[in-house]
Structures are given as C-alpha cells and as structure tokens.
Tab-separated table of N, CA, C and O in Angstrom:
chain	number	residue	atom	x	y	z
A	1	MET	N	70.290	80.453	167.608
A	1	MET	CA	69.336	79.830	166.727
A	1	MET	C	69.994	78.719	165.939
A	1	MET	O	71.111	78.868	165.476
A	2	ALA	N	69.265	77.745	165.809
A	2	ALA	CA	69.775	76.585	165.091
A	2	ALA	C	69.468	76.747	163.608
A	2	ALA	O	68.425	77.245	163.219
A	3	LYS	N	70.450	76.315	162.825
A	3	LYS	CA	70.276	76.431	161.374
A	3	LYS	C	69.514	75.230	160.872
A	3	LYS	O	69.709	74.111	161.348
A	4	SER	N	68.723	75.474	159.902
A	4	SER	CA	67.959	74.385	159.330
A	4	SER	C	68.832	73.611	158.354
A	4	SER	O	69.914	74.061	157.959
A	5	LYS	N	68.373	72.449	158.010
A	5	LYS	CA	69.108	71.598	157.063
A	5	LYS	C	69.292	72.315	155.729
A	5	LYS	O	70.346	72.210	155.106
A	6	ALA	N	68.310	73.015	155.327
A	6	ALA	CA	68.365	73.706	154.036
A	6	ALA	C	69.445	74.784	154.068
A	6	ALA	O	70.200	74.969	153.100
A	7	GLU	N	69.555	75.500	155.193
A	7	GLU	CA	70.574	76.530	155.315
A	7	GLU	C	71.969	75.918	155.309
A	7	GLU	O	72.889	76.447	154.682
A	8	LYS	N	72.139	74.818	156.007
A	8	LYS	CA	73.432	74.138	156.038
A	8	LYS	C	73.813	73.640	154.637
A	8	LYS	O	74.954	73.769	154.216
A	9	ALA	N	72.858	73.075	153.937
A	9	ALA	CA	73.117	72.580	152.583
A	9	ALA	C	73.462	73.740	151.661
A	9	ALA	O	74.368	73.641	150.809
A	10	ALA	N	72.794	74.875	151.858
A	10	ALA	CA	73.075	76.048	151.038
A	10	ALA	C	74.476	76.572	151.321
A	10	ALA	O	75.217	76.979	150.405
A	11	GLU	N	74.880	76.561	152.593
A	11	GLU	CA	76.237	77.014	152.952
A	11	GLU	C	77.289	76.082	152.356
A	11	GLU	O	78.326	76.531	151.869
A	12	ARG	N	77.025	74.783	152.430
A	12	ARG	CA	77.973	73.822	151.838
A	12	ARG	C	78.074	74.039	150.330
A	12	ARG	O	79.160	74.037	149.754
A	13	ALA	N	76.955	74.250	149.690
A	13	ALA	CA	76.946	74.495	148.241
A	13	ALA	C	77.676	75.795	147.924
A	13	ALA	O	78.437	75.887	146.942
A	14	LEU	N	77.489	76.792	148.772
A	14	LEU	CA	78.172	78.071	148.582
A	14	LEU	C	79.679	77.904	148.759
A	14	LEU	O	80.470	78.452	147.978
A	15	ASP	N	80.111	77.145	149.751
A	15	ASP	CA	81.542	76.872	149.958
A	15	ASP	C	82.119	76.109	148.766
A	15	ASP	O	83.219	76.414	148.289
A	16	THR	N	81.390	75.135	148.285
A	16	THR	CA	81.828	74.357	147.127
A	16	THR	C	81.959	75.268	145.905
A	16	THR	O	82.925	75.173	145.136
A	17	ALA	N	81.009	76.179	145.751
A	17	ALA	CA	81.038	77.116	144.621
A	17	ALA	C	82.243	78.051	144.734
A	17	ALA	O	82.910	78.360	143.741
A	18	ARG	N	82.514	78.518	145.992
A	18	ARG	CA	83.675	79.379	146.199
A	18	ARG	C	84.967	78.661	145.839
A	18	ARG	O	85.868	79.236	145.213
A	19	VAL	N	85.105	77.408	146.242
A	19	VAL	CA	86.295	76.610	145.917
A	19	VAL	C	86.403	76.453	144.394
A	19	VAL	O	87.486	76.609	143.811
A	20	ALA	N	85.271	76.165	143.748
A	20	ALA	CA	85.272	75.985	142.286
A	20	ALA	C	85.663	77.280	141.588
A	20	ALA	O	86.446	77.273	140.615
A	21	VAL	N	85.171	78.414	142.094
A	21	VAL	CA	85.516	79.706	141.499
A	21	VAL	C	87.011	79.977	141.697
A	21	VAL	O	87.706	80.447	140.780
A	22	GLY	N	87.543	79.681	142.872
A	22	GLY	CA	88.976	79.863	143.128
A	22	GLY	C	89.822	79.012	142.194
A	22	GLY	O	90.829	79.485	141.644
A	23	GLU	N	89.415	77.761	142.020
A	23	GLU	CA	90.151	76.874	141.105
A	23	GLU	C	90.063	77.380	139.666
A	23	GLU	O	91.034	77.323	138.916
A	24	ALA	N	88.910	77.886	139.277
A	24	ALA	CA	88.733	78.420	137.924
A	24	ALA	C	89.627	79.642	137.726
A	24	ALA	O	90.247	79.816	136.667
A	25	GLU	N	89.687	80.501	138.757
A	25	GLU	CA	90.562	81.676	138.652
A	25	GLU	C	92.029	81.271	138.510
A	25	GLU	O	92.777	81.870	137.733
A	26	LYS	N	92.451	80.252	139.260
A	26	LYS	CA	93.836	79.749	139.139
A	26	LYS	C	94.093	79.240	137.725
A	26	LYS	O	95.140	79.499	137.139
A	27	ALA	N	93.114	78.488	137.208
A	27	ALA	CA	93.263	77.937	135.859
A	27	ALA	C	93.371	79.055	134.830
A	27	ALA	O	94.169	78.985	133.887
A	28	VAL	N	92.569	80.111	134.982
A	28	VAL	CA	92.610	81.243	134.053
A	28	VAL	C	93.968	81.928	134.126
A	28	VAL	O	94.563	82.275	133.106
A	29	ARG	N	94.478	82.147	135.371
A	29	ARG	CA	95.798	82.777	135.509
A	29	ARG	C	96.877	81.920	134.855
A	29	ARG	O	97.770	82.430	134.191
A	30	LYS	N	96.761	80.608	135.051
A	30	LYS	CA	97.742	79.696	134.449
A	30	LYS	C	97.660	79.772	132.931
A	30	LYS	O	98.677	79.845	132.247
A	31	LEU	N	96.437	79.779	132.389
A	31	LEU	CA	96.268	79.892	130.943
A	31	LEU	C	96.762	81.245	130.449
A	31	LEU	O	97.364	81.345	129.381
A	32	ASP	N	96.497	82.290	131.212
A	32	ASP	CA	96.974	83.622	130.824
A	32	ASP	C	98.494	83.643	130.746
A	32	ASP	O	99.068	84.206	129.817
A	33	LYS	N	99.159	83.021	131.724
A	33	LYS	CA	100.628	82.961	131.701
A	33	LYS	C	101.106	82.180	130.484
A	33	LYS	O	102.033	82.591	129.792
A	34	LYS	N	100.455	81.055	130.242
A	34	LYS	CA	100.833	80.224	129.097
A	34	LYS	C	100.613	80.981	127.790
A	34	LYS	O	101.472	81.000	126.909
A	35	THR	N	99.453	81.634	127.683
A	35	THR	CA	99.141	82.396	126.474
A	35	THR	C	100.127	83.547	126.305
A	35	THR	O	100.587	83.830	125.197
A	36	LYS	N	100.467	84.194	127.408
A	36	LYS	CA	101.417	85.307	127.364
A	36	LYS	C	102.783	84.812	126.888
A	36	LYS	O	103.421	85.429	126.044
A	37	ARG	N	103.220	83.661	127.420
A	37	ARG	CA	104.500	83.084	126.976
A	37	ARG	C	104.465	82.729	125.496
A	37	ARG	O	105.421	82.986	124.759
A	38	GLU	N	103.355	82.145	125.061
A	38	GLU	CA	103.230	81.799	123.641
A	38	GLU	C	103.254	83.049	122.765
A	38	GLU	O	103.885	83.063	121.706
A	39	ALA	N	102.580	84.111	123.212
A	39	ALA	CA	102.571	85.362	122.453
A	39	ALA	C	103.979	85.955	122.389
A	39	ALA	O	104.406	86.448	121.338
A	40	GLU	N	104.702	85.915	123.505
A	40	GLU	CA	106.077	86.426	123.508
A	40	GLU	C	106.965	85.594	122.589
A	40	GLU	O	107.801	86.140	121.863
A	41	ASP	N	106.772	84.282	122.604
A	41	ASP	CA	107.548	83.403	121.732
A	41	ASP	C	107.254	83.705	120.267
A	41	ASP	O	108.171	83.798	119.436
A	42	LEU	N	105.978	83.890	119.950
A	42	LEU	CA	105.611	84.232	118.572
A	42	LEU	C	106.187	85.580	118.165
A	42	LEU	O	106.656	85.748	117.033
A	43	ALA	N	106.178	86.541	119.083
A	43	ALA	CA	106.746	87.861	118.784
A	43	ALA	C	108.247	87.746	118.519
A	43	ALA	O	108.777	88.380	117.592
A	44	ASP	N	108.928	86.924	119.317
A	44	ASP	CA	110.367	86.723	119.104
A	44	ASP	C	110.633	86.059	117.756
A	44	ASP	O	111.547	86.459	117.022
A	45	ARG	N	109.821	85.056	117.412
A	45	ARG	CA	109.996	84.384	116.126
A	45	ARG	C	109.711	85.323	114.966
A	45	ARG	O	110.400	85.290	113.941
A	46	LEU	N	108.702	86.188	115.131
A	46	LEU	CA	108.379	87.163	114.093
A	46	LEU	C	109.523	88.160	113.914
A	46	LEU	O	109.888	88.495	112.785
A	47	ALA	N	110.099	88.605	115.023
A	47	ALA	CA	111.227	89.544	114.943
A	47	ALA	C	112.415	88.889	114.239
A	47	ALA	O	113.088	89.523	113.409
A	48	ALA	N	112.676	87.630	114.551
A	48	ALA	CA	113.778	86.918	113.897
A	48	ALA	C	113.503	86.759	112.400
A	48	ALA	O	114.412	86.931	111.572
A	49	ALA	N	112.259	86.451	112.040
A	49	ALA	CA	111.910	86.304	110.619
A	49	ALA	C	112.054	87.638	109.893
A	49	ALA	O	112.535	87.686	108.753
A	50	ALA	N	111.665	88.733	110.546
A	50	ALA	CA	111.805	90.055	109.929
A	50	ALA	C	113.285	90.393	109.732
A	50	ALA	O	113.667	90.939	108.687
A	51	LYS	N	114.097	90.051	110.699
A	51	LYS	CA	115.542	90.295	110.593
A	51	LYS	C	116.132	89.497	109.432
A	51	LYS	O	116.915	90.019	108.632
A	52	ASP	N	115.718	88.231	109.325
A	52	ASP	CA	116.195	87.388	108.223
A	52	ASP	C	115.731	87.929	106.875
A	52	ASP	O	116.472	87.904	105.893
A	53	ALA	N	114.495	88.424	106.832
A	53	ALA	CA	113.970	88.976	105.577
A	53	ALA	C	114.765	90.215	105.171
A	53	ALA	O	115.070	90.405	103.989
A	54	LYS	N	115.100	91.058	106.127
A	54	LYS	CA	115.895	92.249	105.823
A	54	LYS	C	117.270	91.861	105.279
A	54	LYS	O	117.772	92.463	104.346
A	55	LYS	N	117.867	90.830	105.882
A	55	LYS	CA	119.161	90.344	105.389
A	55	LYS	C	119.033	89.845	103.954
A	55	LYS	O	119.878	90.122	103.109
A	56	ALA	N	117.960	89.103	103.688
A	56	ALA	CA	117.751	88.565	102.339
A	56	ALA	C	117.578	89.689	101.331
A	56	ALA	O	118.098	89.615	100.211
A	57	VAL	N	116.873	90.743	101.720
A	57	VAL	CA	116.682	91.883	100.821
A	57	VAL	C	118.017	92.553	100.535
A	57	VAL	O	118.329	92.891	99.390
A	58	ARG	N	118.822	92.749	101.579
A	58	ARG	CA	120.145	93.370	101.375
A	58	ARG	C	121.011	92.512	100.455
A	58	ARG	O	121.687	93.019	99.560
A	59	ARG	N	120.980	91.208	100.673
A	59	ARG	CA	121.775	90.314	99.822
A	59	ARG	C	121.291	90.356	98.378
A	59	ARG	O	122.092	90.351	97.441
A	60	ALA	N	119.981	90.369	98.189
A	60	ALA	CA	119.420	90.403	96.834
A	60	ALA	C	119.805	91.701	96.136
A	60	ALA	O	120.153	91.693	94.949
A	61	LYS	N	119.751	92.814	96.869
A	61	LYS	CA	120.143	94.089	96.275
A	61	LYS	C	121.621	94.072	95.896
A	61	LYS	O	121.996	94.545	94.825
A	62	ALA	N	122.454	93.525	96.779
A	62	ALA	CA	123.882	93.452	96.482
A	62	ALA	C	124.140	92.572	95.266
A	62	ALA	O	124.945	92.915	94.392
A	63	THR	N	123.437	91.455	95.182
A	63	THR	CA	123.592	90.563	94.033
A	63	THR	C	123.135	91.254	92.752
A	63	THR	O	123.788	91.143	91.711
A	64	ALA	N	122.030	91.985	92.834
A	64	ALA	CA	121.529	92.702	91.649
A	64	ALA	C	122.523	93.786	91.222
A	64	ALA	O	122.778	93.959	90.028
A	65	ASP	N	123.079	94.499	92.195
A	65	ASP	CA	124.078	95.528	91.866
A	65	ASP	C	125.302	94.904	91.210
A	65	ASP	O	125.832	95.429	90.231
A	66	ASP	N	125.754	93.767	91.760
A	66	ASP	CA	126.899	93.071	91.162
A	66	ASP	C	126.586	92.611	89.741
A	66	ASP	O	127.416	92.715	88.844
A	67	ALA	N	125.373	92.106	89.540
A	67	ALA	CA	124.976	91.635	88.212
A	67	ALA	C	124.925	92.799	87.224
A	67	ALA	O	125.367	92.667	86.077
A	68	ARG	N	124.404	93.950	87.678
A	68	ARG	CA	124.369	95.119	86.796
A	68	ARG	C	125.775	95.562	86.423
A	68	ARG	O	126.055	95.873	85.271
A	69	ALA	N	126.660	95.597	87.417
A	69	ALA	CA	128.038	96.009	87.156
A	69	ALA	C	128.714	95.025	86.202
A	69	ALA	O	129.428	95.429	85.275
A	70	SER	N	128.470	93.744	86.406
A	70	SER	CA	129.049	92.729	85.535
A	70	SER	C	128.509	92.853	84.119
A	70	SER	O	129.260	92.763	83.143
A	71	ALA	N	127.197	93.078	84.003
A	71	ALA	CA	126.596	93.223	82.673
A	71	ALA	C	127.138	94.451	81.960
A	71	ALA	O	127.411	94.415	80.757
A	72	THR	N	127.318	95.530	82.693
A	72	THR	CA	127.875	96.744	82.102
A	72	THR	C	129.300	96.501	81.636
A	72	THR	O	129.689	96.903	80.541
A	73	SER	N	130.070	95.802	82.466
A	73	SER	CA	131.453	95.497	82.110
A	73	SER	C	131.513	94.611	80.866
A	73	SER	O	132.326	94.848	79.968
A	74	VAL	N	130.653	93.611	80.819
A	74	VAL	CA	130.631	92.713	79.670
A	74	VAL	C	130.196	93.475	78.420
A	74	VAL	O	130.771	93.307	77.340
A	75	ALA	N	129.188	94.330	78.573
A	75	ALA	CA	128.686	95.087	77.429
A	75	ALA	C	129.763	96.007	76.858
A	75	ALA	O	129.812	96.238	75.648
A	76	GLU	N	130.635	96.519	77.712
A	76	GLU	CA	131.699	97.403	77.243
A	76	GLU	C	132.759	96.645	76.448
A	76	GLU	O	133.414	97.215	75.576
A	77	HIS	N	132.921	95.357	76.751
A	77	HIS	CA	133.974	94.578	76.111
A	77	HIS	C	133.502	93.722	74.944
A	77	HIS	O	134.296	93.061	74.293
A	78	VAL	N	132.199	93.728	74.682
A	78	VAL	CA	131.649	92.939	73.577
A	78	VAL	C	131.945	93.668	72.269
A	78	VAL	O	131.872	94.884	72.180
A	79	ALA	N	132.269	92.889	71.245
A	79	ALA	CA	132.574	93.479	69.939
A	79	ALA	C	131.343	94.188	69.382
A	79	ALA	O	130.216	93.735	69.536
A	80	VAL	N	131.554	95.300	68.733
A	80	VAL	CA	130.476	96.075	68.141
A	80	VAL	C	129.973	95.340	66.904
A	80	VAL	O	130.771	94.888	66.087
A	81	PRO	N	128.666	95.181	66.742
A	81	PRO	CA	128.139	94.488	65.559
A	81	PRO	C	128.553	95.204	64.277
A	81	PRO	O	128.805	96.397	64.255
A	82	ALA	N	128.595	94.446	63.199
A	82	ALA	CA	129.070	94.967	61.919
A	82	ALA	C	128.234	96.150	61.442
A	82	ALA	O	128.758	97.059	60.809
A	83	SER	N	126.932	96.160	61.747
A	83	SER	CA	126.086	97.241	61.265
A	83	SER	C	126.467	98.583	61.886
A	83	SER	O	126.201	99.629	61.315
A	84	HIS	N	127.132	98.568	63.028
A	84	HIS	CA	127.542	99.804	63.674
A	84	HIS	C	128.923	100.265	63.203
A	84	HIS	O	129.330	101.379	63.512
A	85	THR	N	129.623	99.424	62.488
A	85	THR	CA	130.955	99.796	62.012
A	85	THR	C	130.910	100.390	60.610
A	85	THR	O	131.929	100.789	60.084
A	86	GLY	N	129.742	100.409	60.001
A	86	GLY	CA	129.618	100.940	58.651
A	86	GLY	C	129.669	99.850	57.594
A	86	GLY	O	129.356	100.092	56.430
A	87	ILE	N	130.052	98.646	57.965
A	87	ILE	CA	130.078	97.520	57.025
A	87	ILE	C	128.734	96.817	57.130
A	87	ILE	O	128.342	96.374	58.199
A	88	PRO	N	127.991	96.709	56.004
A	88	PRO	CA	126.672	96.072	56.067
A	88	PRO	C	126.794	94.573	56.339
A	88	PRO	O	127.775	93.928	55.955
A	89	THR	N	125.799	94.031	56.983
A	89	THR	CA	125.783	92.601	57.255
A	89	THR	C	125.329	91.847	56.015
A	89	THR	O	124.800	92.428	55.061
A	90	PHE	N	125.536	90.536	56.049
A	90	PHE	CA	125.141	89.676	54.943
A	90	PHE	C	123.641	89.802	54.680
A	90	PHE	O	123.203	89.932	53.539
A	91	ARG	N	122.850	89.795	55.736
A	91	ARG	CA	121.389	89.893	55.588
A	91	ARG	C	120.990	91.236	54.982
A	91	ARG	O	120.089	91.313	54.152
A	92	GLU	N	121.656	92.304	55.424
A	92	GLU	CA	121.356	93.620	54.850
A	92	GLU	C	121.668	93.643	53.356
A	92	GLU	O	120.904	94.184	52.551
A	93	LEU	N	122.799	93.037	52.977
A	93	LEU	CA	123.179	92.991	51.559
A	93	LEU	C	122.164	92.186	50.750
A	93	LEU	O	121.780	92.577	49.646
A	94	ARG	N	121.711	91.059	51.294
A	94	ARG	CA	120.716	90.239	50.588
A	94	ARG	C	119.421	91.009	50.410
A	94	ARG	O	118.799	90.967	49.332
A	95	ASP	N	119.017	91.746	51.463
A	95	ASP	CA	117.776	92.530	51.367
A	95	ASP	C	117.896	93.624	50.293
A	95	ASP	O	116.962	93.856	49.525
A	96	ARG	N	119.050	94.271	50.239
A	96	ARG	CA	119.259	95.315	49.224
A	96	ARG	C	119.233	94.724	47.812
A	96	ARG	O	118.637	95.291	46.894
A	97	ALA	N	119.898	93.559	47.661
A	97	ALA	CA	119.939	92.908	46.339
A	97	ALA	C	118.537	92.485	45.915
A	97	ALA	O	118.154	92.635	44.749
A	98	LYS	N	117.777	91.987	46.837
A	98	LYS	CA	116.401	91.589	46.527
A	98	LYS	C	115.576	92.804	46.121
A	98	LYS	O	114.818	92.759	45.150
A	99	ALA	N	115.750	93.914	46.869
A	99	ALA	CA	114.991	95.133	46.560
A	99	ALA	C	115.361	95.689	45.185
A	99	ALA	O	114.511	96.225	44.479
A	100	ARG	N	116.613	95.538	44.754
A	100	ARG	CA	117.057	96.055	43.442
A	100	ARG	C	116.746	95.084	42.312
A	100	ARG	O	116.932	95.407	41.138
A	101	GLY	N	116.325	93.853	42.695
A	101	GLY	CA	115.962	92.883	41.664
A	101	GLY	C	117.158	92.180	41.046
A	101	GLY	O	117.093	91.743	39.894
A	102	ILE	N	118.263	92.067	41.762
A	102	ILE	CA	119.461	91.378	41.251
A	102	ILE	C	119.178	89.880	41.257
A	102	ILE	O	118.808	89.314	42.291
A	103	GLN	N	119.381	89.245	40.102
A	103	GLN	CA	119.104	87.816	39.992
A	103	GLN	C	120.251	87.009	40.601
A	103	GLN	O	121.415	87.373	40.509
A	104	GLY	N	119.889	85.903	41.250
A	104	GLY	CA	120.874	84.996	41.829
A	104	GLY	C	121.421	85.468	43.171
A	104	GLY	O	122.398	84.905	43.664
A	105	TYR	N	120.816	86.479	43.774
A	105	TYR	CA	121.345	87.020	45.033
A	105	TYR	C	121.309	85.982	46.150
A	105	TYR	O	122.129	85.994	47.052
A	106	SER	N	120.368	85.037	46.107
A	106	SER	CA	120.233	84.054	47.184
A	106	SER	C	121.388	83.057	47.217
A	106	SER	O	121.641	82.445	48.236
A	107	ARG	N	122.121	82.929	46.085
A	107	ARG	CA	123.256	82.003	46.031
A	107	ARG	C	124.592	82.713	46.206
A	107	ARG	O	125.640	82.083	46.198
A	108	MET	N	124.590	84.032	46.349
A	108	MET	CA	125.839	84.795	46.441
A	108	MET	C	126.326	84.865	47.885
A	108	MET	O	125.532	84.861	48.823
A	109	ASN	N	127.658	84.962	48.017
A	109	ASN	CA	128.224	85.197	49.338
A	109	ASN	C	128.343	86.708	49.557
A	109	ASN	O	127.977	87.507	48.699
A	110	LYS	N	128.896	87.100	50.677
A	110	LYS	CA	128.941	88.511	51.032
A	110	LYS	C	129.761	89.317	50.021
A	110	LYS	O	129.346	90.399	49.572
A	111	ALA	N	130.915	88.796	49.621
A	111	ALA	CA	131.777	89.515	48.670
A	111	ALA	C	131.075	89.680	47.322
A	111	ALA	O	131.139	90.751	46.697
A	112	GLN	N	130.407	88.634	46.865
A	112	GLN	CA	129.692	88.699	45.589
A	112	GLN	C	128.529	89.692	45.663
A	112	GLN	O	128.254	90.424	44.725
A	113	LEU	N	127.833	89.718	46.807
A	113	LEU	CA	126.740	90.670	46.971
A	113	LEU	C	127.261	92.116	46.951
A	113	LEU	O	126.672	92.984	46.318
A	114	LEU	N	128.392	92.351	47.631
A	114	LEU	CA	128.990	93.701	47.626
A	114	LEU	C	129.335	94.100	46.186
A	114	LEU	O	129.077	95.236	45.772
A	115	HIS	N	129.930	93.172	45.406
A	115	HIS	CA	130.319	93.466	44.033
A	115	HIS	C	129.083	93.733	43.167
A	115	HIS	O	129.062	94.676	42.370
A	116	ALA	N	128.032	92.884	43.334
A	116	ALA	CA	126.817	93.035	42.531
A	116	ALA	C	126.105	94.351	42.841
A	116	ALA	O	125.496	94.939	41.957
A	117	LEU	N	126.205	94.802	44.062
A	117	LEU	CA	125.562	96.071	44.457
A	117	LEU	C	126.453	97.266	44.142
A	117	LEU	O	126.019	98.391	44.314
A	118	GLY	N	127.660	96.999	43.714
A	118	GLY	CA	128.574	98.076	43.360
A	118	GLY	C	129.208	98.734	44.580
A	118	GLY	O	129.653	99.875	44.528
A	119	GLU	N	129.278	98.018	45.670
A	119	GLU	CA	129.845	98.575	46.896
A	119	GLU	C	131.211	97.980	47.204
A	119	GLU	O	131.834	98.341	48.188
A	120	GLY	N	131.641	97.027	46.414
A	120	GLY	CA	132.884	96.379	46.783
A	120	GLY	C	133.886	96.334	45.739
A	120	GLY	O	134.329	96.587	44.798
C-alpha cells in the first residue's frame, strides 16, 4: 500500500520531533552535569569556609585565654589602692571633714585633713 502525503508528512514530523527530543535530552544531561559540578564546587567552598571559621574560633578562644591570663597577671602586680591599706584617701578625708562641719576643709591638704580630724 502506498502511503499518502499526509502520512509521509506525519512521519517526517515525528522523526523531527524524535530528533528534537533527543537533542533536548542531551542538553538536559549536559546541564545536569554542569549543575552537579557547580553544586560540588559550592560544597567544597562551603567546607573550606567552615574549616576557616573553626580555625578563627580556635584562635579567638586562644587570644581570649591569653588576654584573661595577662589581665590576671597584671591585676596581681598592680598596687593596692590606699583605701584597702587602711589609709584613707584624700577624697574620703574631705568627705569626713565636710560631714563633721570642719571649716576650711576644701583648702586643706591630706596631712592637714588628718590633723583636723584627729587621725594624724
């Protein structure tokens, strides 16, 4: 039996569609490979960033520990303030003189304040 023109045209269109579908499938596979490579690259970059972040955290902790140790060492070697030695400070003496109503306390030095308060 002879095929009609319409059947031949339909077969040609079907062949063209098959070729187009094959090309589309190739393109999808190519894009999938490209996307897969990009995803792997991003995963590698993320892993490297996480590794760097962990290093930064360790360094920051070490720096903080060193700073604490240094601060403790400095605090141990700093002179004790006068108020902790039993000797009142100038400001404390002025406050006491003011509270007792001693006249001229604002012009007195520390020795004069001690004498006026009867402590020196």
